[in-house]
């Protein structure tokens, strides 16, 4: 999981956007529309990055409804120290 977190959040092209999403979800669970509004980003862009986070087992949806809320997976929660390390490193690289 550690390598996946570093790749998805810090090493890939969309990493900075996914970091913003993870930080927003860490404050409170939200659906894609709420995230788009909070981060002032296009809804489809948010959905794309949420799909990447889901494919890599970082977040999960509460259900299949349009307004489904995104939560961290048990695997992400059990590796939360690594998530915080990645977030801190990305923040240092992009002040």
GROMACS .gro file of C-alpha atoms in nm, residues 16-77:
model
   62
   16UNK     CA    1  -0.161   1.730  -0.649
   17UNK     CA    2  -0.533   1.720  -0.728
   18UNK     CA    3  -0.575   1.389  -0.549
   19UNK     CA    4  -0.390   1.532  -0.248
   20UNK     CA    5  -0.643   1.817  -0.236
   21UNK     CA    6  -0.928   1.565  -0.251
   22UNK     CA    7  -0.777   1.352   0.026
   23UNK     CA    8  -0.728   1.661   0.243
   24UNK     CA    9  -1.091   1.767   0.186
   25UNK     CA   10  -1.220   1.418   0.266
   26UNK     CA   11  -1.006   1.410   0.579
   27UNK     CA   12  -1.198   1.714   0.703
   28UNK     CA   13  -1.535   1.548   0.635
   29UNK     CA   14  -1.686   1.286   0.404
   30UNK     CA   15  -1.836   1.445   0.094
   31UNK     CA   16  -1.989   1.352  -0.239
   32UNK     CA   17  -1.831   1.441  -0.574
   33UNK     CA   18  -2.044   1.751  -0.623
   34UNK     CA   19  -1.956   1.889  -0.281
   35UNK     CA   20  -1.587   1.825  -0.349
   36UNK     CA   21  -1.611   2.001  -0.686
   37UNK     CA   22  -1.764   2.307  -0.521
   38UNK     CA   23  -1.523   2.313  -0.228
   39UNK     CA   24  -1.215   2.271  -0.446
   40UNK     CA   25  -1.353   2.494  -0.723
   41UNK     CA   26  -1.295   2.225  -0.984
   42UNK     CA   27  -1.500   2.066  -1.260
   43UNK     CA   28  -1.726   1.781  -1.146
   44UNK     CA   29  -1.592   1.540  -1.410
   45UNK     CA   30  -1.235   1.614  -1.305
   46UNK     CA   31  -1.323   1.534  -0.945
   47UNK     CA   32  -1.498   1.213  -1.052
   48UNK     CA   33  -1.193   1.108  -1.255
   49UNK     CA   34  -0.961   1.151  -0.959
   50UNK     CA   35  -1.207   0.981  -0.722
   51UNK     CA   36  -1.216   0.687  -0.965
   52UNK     CA   37  -0.835   0.669  -0.954
   53UNK     CA   38  -0.844   0.677  -0.573
   54UNK     CA   39  -1.109   0.402  -0.574
   55UNK     CA   40  -0.914   0.187  -0.821
   56UNK     CA   41  -0.616   0.210  -0.587
   57UNK     CA   42  -0.824   0.128  -0.277
   58UNK     CA   43  -0.776   0.465  -0.111
   59UNK     CA   44  -1.143   0.569  -0.101
   60UNK     CA   45  -1.478   0.394  -0.136
   61UNK     CA   46  -1.833   0.509  -0.208
   62UNK     CA   47  -2.110   0.464   0.046
   63UNK     CA   48  -2.338   0.333  -0.233
   64UNK     CA   49  -2.402   0.366  -0.607
   65UNK     CA   50  -2.634   0.666  -0.583
   66UNK     CA   51  -2.549   0.992  -0.758
   67UNK     CA   52  -2.491   1.163  -0.424
   68UNK     CA   53  -2.281   0.885  -0.276
   69UNK     CA   54  -2.037   1.002  -0.014
   70UNK     CA   55  -1.670   0.908  -0.035
   71UNK     CA   56  -1.492   0.761   0.264
   72UNK     CA   57  -1.143   0.626   0.319
   73UNK     CA   58  -1.105   0.250   0.289
   74UNK     CA   59  -0.997   0.042   0.586
   75UNK     CA   60  -0.667  -0.013   0.407
   76UNK     CA   61  -0.607   0.362   0.373
   77UNK     CA   62  -0.704   0.417   0.736
   0.00000   0.00000   0.00000
